Amino acid sequence: MKNRALLTLMIAGVSFLSCDKEKIVSEASLPSGATQFITTHFPDETVLQVKKEKDFLEKPVFDVILSNNFELEFKENGDAKKVDGNGKAIPVSVIKPEAVLTYVEEHFEDKTVVAWERDSDSKNEIEVELDNGLELKFDKDGKFLRFED
């Protein structure tokens, strides 16, 4: 009987720890930095959905879907973490640091950036995806590091 109770408790604990919490929230719930980012870089688009996501032991993030089908992700403080154009070119104004855009323009002049992401899991690296599917990694200052597969 003790073994069964212990097993049940362990399963419940693992289930609880592995749960992600997602909640649809209002646009007003976005941090002010996120709202300003959207207004600055996507002035003609409207916010269709905002989802607040909290993984166990991680800070919350906000996932935003715009009327042009772009997907944005913001940190809890409002800093942009990801801009995904879903195959469409993203505004060059969101590609930071400037050295990333310069590198892409110099080495891939006929390609456009369709996604930009700040990878907080790996020393704050930047990743961009080009319209040909190629992914490039940069350090936080915009120095090219490597190609990703």
XYZ file of C-alpha atoms in Angstrom:
149
model
C 0.000 0.000 0.000
C 2.838 2.376 0.856
C 4.484 1.647 -2.492
C 1.293 2.432 -4.391
C 0.843 5.728 -2.508
C 4.482 6.648 -3.080
C 4.227 5.821 -6.783
C 1.063 7.908 -7.125
C 2.731 10.807 -5.332
C 5.812 10.581 -7.573
C 3.722 10.547 -10.748
C 1.697 13.521 -9.547
C 4.890 15.401 -8.664
C 6.486 14.767 -12.041
C 3.280 15.775 -13.800
C 3.106 19.000 -11.795
C 6.748 19.897 -12.436
C 6.526 19.287 -16.164
C 3.395 21.384 -16.633
C 3.625 24.525 -18.694
C 1.150 27.223 -17.874
C -0.283 29.095 -20.829
C -2.976 31.669 -20.545
C -4.620 33.915 -23.116
C -4.445 37.478 -21.786
C -5.494 40.891 -23.046
C -3.251 43.156 -25.094
C -3.250 45.517 -22.107
C -1.346 42.823 -20.167
C 1.716 43.292 -22.361
C 4.665 45.107 -20.795
C 5.002 48.693 -22.040
C 8.238 47.864 -23.898
C 6.438 45.193 -25.910
C 3.590 47.546 -26.777
C 6.072 50.208 -27.878
C 7.988 47.647 -29.990
C 4.803 46.619 -31.798
C 3.730 50.228 -32.372
C 7.186 51.193 -33.675
C 7.908 48.249 -35.963
C 4.393 47.117 -36.934
C 2.298 50.317 -37.000
C -0.226 48.988 -39.534
C -0.856 45.665 -37.782
C -3.227 44.741 -35.009
C -2.668 42.290 -32.187
C -4.837 39.207 -32.670
C -3.754 37.233 -29.615
C -1.518 37.519 -26.568
C -0.556 34.422 -24.630
C 1.373 34.526 -21.363
C 3.515 31.433 -20.949
C 5.265 30.301 -17.791
C 7.440 27.209 -17.756
C 8.460 25.712 -14.432
C 11.359 27.669 -12.874
C 11.457 30.152 -15.774
C 10.284 33.727 -16.071
C 7.075 34.348 -18.010
C 7.145 35.272 -21.697
C 4.471 36.809 -23.868
C 3.675 35.277 -27.272
C 1.921 37.667 -29.648
C 0.259 36.976 -32.999
C -0.226 39.957 -35.305
C -2.736 40.453 -38.118
C 0.011 39.808 -40.718
C 0.567 36.351 -39.133
C 3.893 37.395 -37.610
C 4.693 35.796 -34.269
C 6.493 37.835 -31.626
C 7.860 36.801 -28.259
C 8.702 39.174 -25.424
C 10.420 38.745 -22.095
C 8.597 39.713 -18.932
C 10.358 43.107 -18.992
C 9.093 43.830 -22.530
C 12.342 43.158 -24.413
C 11.828 41.441 -27.756
C 13.056 37.862 -27.753
C 11.785 36.662 -31.142
C 10.240 37.958 -34.367
C 9.059 35.293 -36.817
C 7.609 36.405 -40.144
C 6.507 32.850 -41.007
C 8.373 32.989 -44.302
C 7.820 36.709 -44.940
C 10.539 39.345 -44.598
C 10.610 40.994 -41.199
C 11.208 44.751 -40.854
C 14.950 45.477 -40.921
C 14.393 47.833 -37.997
C 13.932 44.858 -35.642
C 17.250 43.233 -36.561
C 19.619 44.142 -33.739
C 22.449 44.692 -33.329
C 23.064 46.603 -36.562
C 26.153 44.463 -37.303
C 23.876 41.454 -37.918
C 22.004 43.258 -40.678
C 25.274 44.548 -42.151
C 26.681 41.004 -42.291
C 23.555 39.634 -43.969
C 23.486 42.466 -46.532
C 27.191 41.981 -47.368
C 27.165 38.182 -47.625
C 23.588 37.399 -48.716
C 22.542 40.483 -50.663
C 19.714 38.739 -52.528
C 18.207 37.176 -49.368
C 15.870 38.570 -46.745
C 15.626 37.876 -43.032
C 12.392 36.062 -42.142
C 13.096 35.459 -38.432
C 15.228 36.989 -35.675
C 15.718 35.543 -32.204
C 17.739 36.388 -29.107
C 18.712 33.036 -27.597
C 18.754 33.540 -23.840
C 19.705 29.904 -23.271
C 23.120 30.228 -24.873
C 25.053 33.285 -23.778
C 22.639 35.737 -25.348
C 23.388 34.807 -28.942
C 21.363 36.121 -31.869
C 19.963 33.847 -34.567
C 18.512 34.936 -37.886
C 16.821 32.834 -40.529
C 16.987 33.801 -44.192
C 14.283 33.223 -46.793
C 16.274 30.269 -48.177
C 16.074 28.488 -44.793
C 19.678 29.181 -43.819
C 20.148 30.016 -40.133
C 23.046 32.149 -38.918
C 24.272 32.616 -35.330
C 25.873 35.815 -34.038
C 27.238 36.858 -30.677
C 25.473 39.574 -28.687
C 27.551 42.251 -30.455
C 26.635 41.012 -33.934
C 29.831 39.123 -34.778
C 29.118 36.102 -37.009
C 29.757 32.804 -35.204
C 28.454 29.926 -37.319
C 25.735 28.483 -39.494
C 22.989 26.480 -37.791
C 21.202 23.469 -39.241
